[in-house]
Amino acid sequence: MSETFDLLLPIAKEGAANAYAPYSNFQVGASILLKDGTMIPGSNVENASFGMTLCAERNAISSAVAQGYKPGDIKELVLYIPHDQMFSPCGACRQVMSEFLAQDAKVIAVNKGGDKKQWTVAELLPDGFAMPE
């Protein structure tokens, strides 16, 4: 795991504790590390119309953007899933990560039992969509 993982995990756990998931009871938390050392949490936020649910990863990234950060400023993302099973980021989150994180940036998921899985953004979304320049 990364040198900063132990700092990011408690923030992701707090994000999961703050999640709004009254329909699925599937809380997820995330934390991101920015190049300047700032760490930002994210929580999933459900809606009665499930398609409008906002994932923790995208909420953390959106919070960074709202604070003035740009694509490439995010160094690492930690995802905490307080459930027994391990999960990976959804497709929408993978696409957003591919725009805001470097292709070699680490994405680490941890479940309730402490199992860990690590990917790079490129591994999560090979040949991801990007607008032509």
Short mmCIF file of N, CA and C in Angstrom, two decimals:
data_model
loop_
_atom_site.label_atom_id
_atom_site.label_comp_id
_atom_site.label_asym_id
_atom_site.label_seq_id
_atom_site.Cartn_x
_atom_site.Cartn_y
_atom_site.Cartn_z
N MET A 1 0.84 -1.18 0.00
CA MET A 1 0.00 0.00 0.00
C MET A 1 0.89 1.25 0.00
N SER A 2 0.28 2.36 -0.22
CA SER A 2 1.02 3.61 -0.31
C SER A 2 1.44 4.12 1.07
N GLU A 3 2.35 5.07 1.06
CA GLU A 3 2.80 5.70 2.31
C GLU A 3 1.67 6.50 2.96
N THR A 4 0.75 6.98 2.17
CA THR A 4 -0.33 7.83 2.68
C THR A 4 -1.61 7.05 2.98
N PHE A 5 -1.63 5.78 2.68
CA PHE A 5 -2.83 4.96 2.87
C PHE A 5 -3.36 5.06 4.30
N ASP A 6 -2.48 4.98 5.30
CA ASP A 6 -2.92 5.02 6.70
C ASP A 6 -3.53 6.37 7.08
N LEU A 7 -3.23 7.41 6.35
CA LEU A 7 -3.85 8.72 6.58
C LEU A 7 -5.20 8.83 5.87
N LEU A 8 -5.29 8.22 4.70
CA LEU A 8 -6.51 8.32 3.90
C LEU A 8 -7.62 7.40 4.37
N LEU A 9 -7.27 6.23 4.92
CA LEU A 9 -8.30 5.26 5.30
C LEU A 9 -9.27 5.80 6.36
N PRO A 10 -8.82 6.45 7.44
CA PRO A 10 -9.79 6.98 8.41
C PRO A 10 -10.73 8.02 7.80
N ILE A 11 -10.25 8.77 6.84
CA ILE A 11 -11.10 9.77 6.19
C ILE A 11 -12.16 9.07 5.34
N ALA A 12 -11.77 8.01 4.65
CA ALA A 12 -12.74 7.23 3.87
C ALA A 12 -13.76 6.55 4.78
N LYS A 13 -13.30 6.07 5.94
CA LYS A 13 -14.23 5.44 6.89
C LYS A 13 -15.23 6.47 7.42
N GLU A 14 -14.77 7.68 7.66
CA GLU A 14 -15.68 8.74 8.10
C GLU A 14 -16.69 9.06 7.00
N GLY A 15 -16.22 9.06 5.76
CA GLY A 15 -17.13 9.27 4.64
C GLY A 15 -18.22 8.22 4.59
N ALA A 16 -17.85 6.95 4.83
CA ALA A 16 -18.86 5.88 4.85
C ALA A 16 -19.84 6.08 5.99
N ALA A 17 -19.35 6.51 7.14
CA ALA A 17 -20.23 6.75 8.29
C ALA A 17 -21.21 7.89 8.01
N ASN A 18 -20.81 8.83 7.17
CA ASN A 18 -21.67 9.98 6.83
C ASN A 18 -22.54 9.74 5.60
N ALA A 19 -22.42 8.58 4.98
CA ALA A 19 -23.17 8.29 3.76
C ALA A 19 -24.68 8.35 4.02
N TYR A 20 -25.40 8.74 2.99
CA TYR A 20 -26.86 8.76 3.04
C TYR A 20 -27.34 7.63 2.14
N ALA A 21 -27.69 6.50 2.74
CA ALA A 21 -28.08 5.31 1.98
C ALA A 21 -29.31 4.65 2.59
N PRO A 22 -30.44 5.38 2.69
CA PRO A 22 -31.61 4.81 3.36
C PRO A 22 -32.32 3.72 2.56
N TYR A 23 -32.05 3.63 1.27
CA TYR A 23 -32.76 2.66 0.43
C TYR A 23 -32.01 1.34 0.31
N SER A 24 -30.72 1.40 0.10
CA SER A 24 -29.93 0.17 -0.06
C SER A 24 -29.17 -0.21 1.19
N ASN A 25 -28.99 0.74 2.10
CA ASN A 25 -28.15 0.54 3.28
C ASN A 25 -26.73 0.13 2.87
N PHE A 26 -26.29 0.63 1.73
CA PHE A 26 -24.96 0.32 1.19
C PHE A 26 -24.11 1.59 1.27
N GLN A 27 -23.54 1.82 2.45
CA GLN A 27 -22.72 3.01 2.67
C GLN A 27 -21.34 2.81 2.05
N VAL A 28 -20.83 3.86 1.45
CA VAL A 28 -19.48 3.84 0.89
C VAL A 28 -18.83 5.17 1.22
N GLY A 29 -17.55 5.13 1.54
CA GLY A 29 -16.78 6.35 1.77
C GLY A 29 -15.55 6.35 0.89
N ALA A 30 -15.07 7.54 0.60
CA ALA A 30 -13.86 7.69 -0.20
C ALA A 30 -13.03 8.82 0.37
N SER A 31 -11.76 8.81 0.04
CA SER A 31 -10.90 9.95 0.35
C SER A 31 -9.91 10.08 -0.79
N ILE A 32 -9.56 11.32 -1.09
CA ILE A 32 -8.58 11.57 -2.13
C ILE A 32 -7.44 12.39 -1.55
N LEU A 33 -6.26 12.15 -2.09
CA LEU A 33 -5.07 12.91 -1.73
C LEU A 33 -4.70 13.77 -2.91
N LEU A 34 -4.55 15.07 -2.65
CA LEU A 34 -4.16 16.01 -3.70
C LEU A 34 -2.66 16.26 -3.64
N LYS A 35 -2.12 16.75 -4.74
CA LYS A 35 -0.68 16.97 -4.84
C LYS A 35 -0.14 17.90 -3.76
N ASP A 36 -0.97 18.83 -3.28
CA ASP A 36 -0.51 19.76 -2.24
C ASP A 36 -0.65 19.19 -0.83
N GLY A 37 -1.07 17.92 -0.72
CA GLY A 37 -1.21 17.27 0.59
C GLY A 37 -2.61 17.33 1.17
N THR A 38 -3.50 18.09 0.56
CA THR A 38 -4.89 18.16 1.03
C THR A 38 -5.56 16.81 0.86
N MET A 39 -6.39 16.43 1.83
CA MET A 39 -7.17 15.20 1.76
C MET A 39 -8.64 15.57 1.84
N ILE A 40 -9.44 15.03 0.95
CA ILE A 40 -10.86 15.36 0.86
C ILE A 40 -11.69 14.09 0.96
N PRO A 41 -12.73 14.09 1.82
CA PRO A 41 -13.60 12.92 1.93
C PRO A 41 -14.72 12.94 0.89
N GLY A 42 -15.33 11.79 0.73
CA GLY A 42 -16.53 11.67 -0.10
C GLY A 42 -17.45 10.62 0.50
N SER A 43 -18.74 10.80 0.34
CA SER A 43 -19.76 9.86 0.82
C SER A 43 -20.74 9.60 -0.30
N ASN A 44 -21.26 8.37 -0.36
CA ASN A 44 -22.33 8.16 -1.34
C ASN A 44 -23.62 8.77 -0.81
N VAL A 45 -24.42 9.29 -1.74
CA VAL A 45 -25.68 9.95 -1.40
C VAL A 45 -26.74 9.37 -2.33
N GLU A 46 -27.66 8.60 -1.73
CA GLU A 46 -28.72 7.99 -2.52
C GLU A 46 -29.88 8.94 -2.71
N ASN A 47 -30.72 8.56 -3.66
CA ASN A 47 -31.94 9.28 -3.96
C ASN A 47 -33.00 8.22 -4.25
N ALA A 48 -34.26 8.54 -4.00
CA ALA A 48 -35.33 7.58 -4.26
C ALA A 48 -35.32 7.10 -5.72
N SER A 49 -34.84 7.93 -6.61
CA SER A 49 -34.60 7.52 -8.00
C SER A 49 -33.16 7.04 -8.07
N PHE A 50 -32.96 5.73 -7.95
CA PHE A 50 -31.62 5.17 -7.78
C PHE A 50 -30.61 5.66 -8.81
N GLY A 51 -31.05 5.93 -10.03
CA GLY A 51 -30.13 6.39 -11.06
C GLY A 51 -29.48 7.73 -10.74
N MET A 52 -30.05 8.45 -9.80
CA MET A 52 -29.50 9.75 -9.42
C MET A 52 -28.57 9.66 -8.22
N THR A 53 -28.30 8.46 -7.75
CA THR A 53 -27.39 8.27 -6.62
C THR A 53 -26.00 8.78 -6.99
N LEU A 54 -25.35 9.45 -6.06
CA LEU A 54 -23.99 9.96 -6.25
C LEU A 54 -23.03 9.09 -5.45
N CYS A 55 -22.05 8.56 -6.12
CA CYS A 55 -21.07 7.69 -5.46
C CYS A 55 -20.06 8.50 -4.66
N ALA A 56 -19.47 7.86 -3.68
CA ALA A 56 -18.49 8.52 -2.81
C ALA A 56 -17.29 9.03 -3.59
N GLU A 57 -16.83 8.24 -4.55
CA GLU A 57 -15.65 8.64 -5.33
C GLU A 57 -15.92 9.93 -6.10
N ARG A 58 -17.07 9.98 -6.78
CA ARG A 58 -17.40 11.18 -7.56
C ARG A 58 -17.68 12.37 -6.67
N ASN A 59 -18.24 12.14 -5.48
CA ASN A 59 -18.46 13.25 -4.56
C ASN A 59 -17.14 13.83 -4.07
N ALA A 60 -16.16 12.98 -3.77
CA ALA A 60 -14.85 13.48 -3.34
C ALA A 60 -14.19 14.28 -4.46
N ILE A 61 -14.23 13.74 -5.67
CA ILE A 61 -13.62 14.43 -6.82
C ILE A 61 -14.35 15.75 -7.08
N SER A 62 -15.67 15.74 -7.03
CA SER A 62 -16.44 16.98 -7.24
C SER A 62 -16.13 18.02 -6.17
N SER A 63 -15.94 17.58 -4.94
CA SER A 63 -15.57 18.52 -3.86
C SER A 63 -14.23 19.17 -4.16
N ALA A 64 -13.30 18.38 -4.68
CA ALA A 64 -11.99 18.94 -5.04
C ALA A 64 -12.14 19.99 -6.14
N VAL A 65 -12.95 19.69 -7.14
CA VAL A 65 -13.17 20.64 -8.23
C VAL A 65 -13.81 21.91 -7.69
N ALA A 66 -14.78 21.77 -6.78
CA ALA A 66 -15.45 22.94 -6.19
C ALA A 66 -14.47 23.81 -5.41
N GLN A 67 -13.37 23.21 -4.95
CA GLN A 67 -12.36 23.96 -4.21
C GLN A 67 -11.26 24.50 -5.13
N GLY A 68 -11.41 24.32 -6.44
CA GLY A 68 -10.47 24.89 -7.38
C GLY A 68 -9.41 23.95 -7.92
N TYR A 69 -9.46 22.69 -7.54
CA TYR A 69 -8.48 21.73 -8.05
C TYR A 69 -8.84 21.32 -9.47
N LYS A 70 -7.83 20.92 -10.22
CA LYS A 70 -7.96 20.62 -11.64
C LYS A 70 -7.59 19.16 -11.92
N PRO A 71 -7.92 18.68 -13.13
CA PRO A 71 -7.47 17.34 -13.51
C PRO A 71 -5.96 17.21 -13.34
N GLY A 72 -5.53 16.10 -12.79
CA GLY A 72 -4.12 15.87 -12.53
C GLY A 72 -3.68 16.25 -11.13
N ASP A 73 -4.51 16.97 -10.38
CA ASP A 73 -4.15 17.37 -9.01
C ASP A 73 -4.35 16.25 -8.00
N ILE A 74 -5.12 15.22 -8.34
CA ILE A 74 -5.40 14.13 -7.41
C ILE A 74 -4.36 13.04 -7.59
N LYS A 75 -3.69 12.68 -6.50
CA LYS A 75 -2.64 11.67 -6.55
C LYS A 75 -3.13 10.26 -6.26
N GLU A 76 -4.14 10.14 -5.40
CA GLU A 76 -4.54 8.81 -4.93
C GLU A 76 -5.97 8.86 -4.42
N LEU A 77 -6.66 7.72 -4.51
CA LEU A 77 -8.03 7.61 -4.02
C LEU A 77 -8.15 6.33 -3.20
N VAL A 78 -8.72 6.45 -2.00
CA VAL A 78 -8.99 5.28 -1.15
C VAL A 78 -10.51 5.17 -1.00
N LEU A 79 -11.00 3.95 -1.15
CA LEU A 79 -12.42 3.65 -1.09
C LEU A 79 -12.65 2.69 0.07
N TYR A 80 -13.61 3.01 0.94
CA TYR A 80 -13.93 2.13 2.07
C TYR A 80 -15.36 1.65 1.94
N ILE A 81 -15.50 0.32 1.96
CA ILE A 81 -16.80 -0.33 1.85
C ILE A 81 -17.03 -1.12 3.14
N PRO A 82 -17.88 -0.64 4.06
CA PRO A 82 -18.06 -1.33 5.34
C PRO A 82 -18.97 -2.55 5.24
N HIS A 83 -18.60 -3.45 4.36
CA HIS A 83 -19.35 -4.68 4.13
C HIS A 83 -18.34 -5.82 4.03
N ASP A 84 -18.81 -7.05 4.11
CA ASP A 84 -17.92 -8.21 4.06
C ASP A 84 -17.32 -8.43 2.68
N GLN A 85 -18.10 -8.17 1.65
CA GLN A 85 -17.65 -8.41 0.29
C GLN A 85 -16.78 -7.25 -0.19
N MET A 86 -15.86 -7.54 -1.11
CA MET A 86 -15.03 -6.51 -1.74
C MET A 86 -15.74 -6.04 -3.00
N PHE A 87 -15.70 -4.75 -3.26
CA PHE A 87 -16.29 -4.17 -4.46
C PHE A 87 -15.26 -3.29 -5.14
N SER A 88 -15.45 -3.06 -6.42
CA SER A 88 -14.60 -2.13 -7.16
C SER A 88 -15.47 -0.95 -7.60
N PRO A 89 -14.86 0.15 -8.01
CA PRO A 89 -15.63 1.33 -8.42
C PRO A 89 -16.54 1.03 -9.62
N CYS A 90 -17.68 1.69 -9.66
CA CYS A 90 -18.61 1.52 -10.77
C CYS A 90 -18.04 2.16 -12.04
N GLY A 91 -18.69 1.90 -13.15
CA GLY A 91 -18.21 2.43 -14.43
C GLY A 91 -18.20 3.95 -14.49
N ALA A 92 -19.23 4.59 -13.95
CA ALA A 92 -19.28 6.05 -13.97
C ALA A 92 -18.11 6.64 -13.19
N CYS A 93 -17.82 6.06 -12.03
CA CYS A 93 -16.70 6.55 -11.22
C CYS A 93 -15.37 6.32 -11.93
N ARG A 94 -15.24 5.18 -12.59
CA ARG A 94 -14.01 4.90 -13.34
C ARG A 94 -13.79 5.95 -14.43
N GLN A 95 -14.86 6.32 -15.12
CA GLN A 95 -14.73 7.32 -16.18
C GLN A 95 -14.32 8.68 -15.60
N VAL A 96 -14.92 9.08 -14.49
CA VAL A 96 -14.57 10.36 -13.86
C VAL A 96 -13.13 10.30 -13.35
N MET A 97 -12.74 9.18 -12.73
CA MET A 97 -11.35 9.04 -12.27
C MET A 97 -10.37 9.19 -13.44
N SER A 98 -10.73 8.63 -14.60
CA SER A 98 -9.80 8.68 -15.73
C SER A 98 -9.59 10.10 -16.23
N GLU A 99 -10.53 10.98 -15.93
CA GLU A 99 -10.37 12.38 -16.34
C GLU A 99 -9.60 13.20 -15.30
N PHE A 100 -9.72 12.86 -14.03
CA PHE A 100 -9.15 13.69 -12.98
C PHE A 100 -7.90 13.13 -12.32
N LEU A 101 -7.62 11.84 -12.48
CA LEU A 101 -6.42 11.23 -11.90
C LEU A 101 -5.51 10.79 -13.04
N ALA A 102 -4.22 10.77 -12.78
CA ALA A 102 -3.28 10.24 -13.77
C ALA A 102 -3.57 8.77 -14.00
N GLN A 103 -3.23 8.28 -15.17
CA GLN A 103 -3.50 6.88 -15.49
C GLN A 103 -2.77 5.91 -14.56
N ASP A 104 -1.65 6.35 -13.98
CA ASP A 104 -0.91 5.48 -13.06
C ASP A 104 -1.24 5.76 -11.59
N ALA A 105 -2.24 6.61 -11.34
CA ALA A 105 -2.64 6.92 -9.95
C ALA A 105 -3.22 5.68 -9.29
N LYS A 106 -2.97 5.54 -7.99
CA LYS A 106 -3.45 4.39 -7.24
C LYS A 106 -4.89 4.60 -6.78
N VAL A 107 -5.67 3.53 -6.89
CA VAL A 107 -7.02 3.46 -6.35
C VAL A 107 -7.03 2.22 -5.46
N ILE A 108 -7.31 2.41 -4.18
CA ILE A 108 -7.25 1.31 -3.22
C ILE A 108 -8.62 1.15 -2.58
N ALA A 109 -9.15 -0.07 -2.59
CA ALA A 109 -10.42 -0.37 -1.94
C ALA A 109 -10.17 -1.26 -0.74
N VAL A 110 -10.91 -1.00 0.34
CA VAL A 110 -10.80 -1.77 1.58
C VAL A 110 -12.20 -2.12 2.04
N ASN A 111 -12.40 -3.37 2.47
CA ASN A 111 -13.71 -3.74 3.01
C ASN A 111 -13.66 -3.79 4.54
N LYS A 112 -14.79 -4.12 5.14
CA LYS A 112 -14.92 -4.13 6.60
C LYS A 112 -13.90 -5.06 7.27
N GLY A 113 -13.59 -6.17 6.62
CA GLY A 113 -12.65 -7.13 7.18
C GLY A 113 -11.19 -6.75 7.00
N GLY A 114 -10.94 -5.63 6.33
CA GLY A 114 -9.57 -5.19 6.12
C GLY A 114 -8.93 -5.73 4.85
N ASP A 115 -9.69 -6.48 4.05
CA ASP A 115 -9.16 -6.94 2.76
C ASP A 115 -8.92 -5.72 1.88
N LYS A 116 -7.82 -5.74 1.13
CA LYS A 116 -7.46 -4.60 0.29
C LYS A 116 -7.27 -5.06 -1.15
N LYS A 117 -7.62 -4.19 -2.05
CA LYS A 117 -7.37 -4.41 -3.47
C LYS A 117 -6.89 -3.09 -4.04
N GLN A 118 -5.85 -3.14 -4.87
CA GLN A 118 -5.29 -1.92 -5.44
C GLN A 118 -5.23 -2.03 -6.96
N TRP A 119 -5.56 -0.93 -7.62
CA TRP A 119 -5.49 -0.83 -9.07
C TRP A 119 -4.84 0.51 -9.42
N THR A 120 -4.47 0.64 -10.67
CA THR A 120 -4.21 1.97 -11.24
C THR A 120 -5.48 2.37 -11.98
N VAL A 121 -5.59 3.65 -12.30
CA VAL A 121 -6.74 4.11 -13.07
C VAL A 121 -6.78 3.39 -14.42
N ALA A 122 -5.63 3.21 -15.04
CA ALA A 122 -5.57 2.53 -16.34
C ALA A 122 -6.07 1.09 -16.24
N GLU A 123 -5.81 0.43 -15.12
CA GLU A 123 -6.30 -0.94 -14.95
C GLU A 123 -7.82 -0.96 -14.76
N LEU A 124 -8.35 0.04 -14.10
CA LEU A 124 -9.80 0.10 -13.89
C LEU A 124 -10.56 0.44 -15.16
N LEU A 125 -9.95 1.24 -16.03
CA LEU A 125 -10.64 1.66 -17.25
C LEU A 125 -9.65 1.69 -18.43
N PRO A 126 -9.29 0.51 -18.92
CA PRO A 126 -8.39 0.49 -20.08
C PRO A 126 -9.09 1.09 -21.30
N ASP A 127 -8.37 1.86 -22.06
CA ASP A 127 -8.92 2.48 -23.27
C ASP A 127 -10.15 3.33 -22.97
N GLY A 128 -10.11 4.06 -21.86
CA GLY A 128 -11.23 4.91 -21.46
C GLY A 128 -11.51 6.00 -22.48
N PHE A 129 -12.74 6.48 -22.50
CA PHE A 129 -13.14 7.54 -23.41
C PHE A 129 -12.49 8.86 -23.01
N ALA A 130 -12.01 9.59 -24.00
CA ALA A 130 -11.49 10.95 -23.79
C ALA A 130 -11.85 11.77 -25.02
N MET A 131 -12.20 13.03 -24.80
CA MET A 131 -12.51 13.92 -25.92
C MET A 131 -11.23 14.21 -26.70
N PRO A 132 -11.32 14.21 -28.02
CA PRO A 132 -10.13 14.55 -28.82
C PRO A 132 -9.71 15.99 -28.55
N GLU A 133 -8.42 16.20 -28.57
CA GLU A 133 -7.92 17.56 -28.31
C GLU A 133 -7.90 18.37 -29.57
#
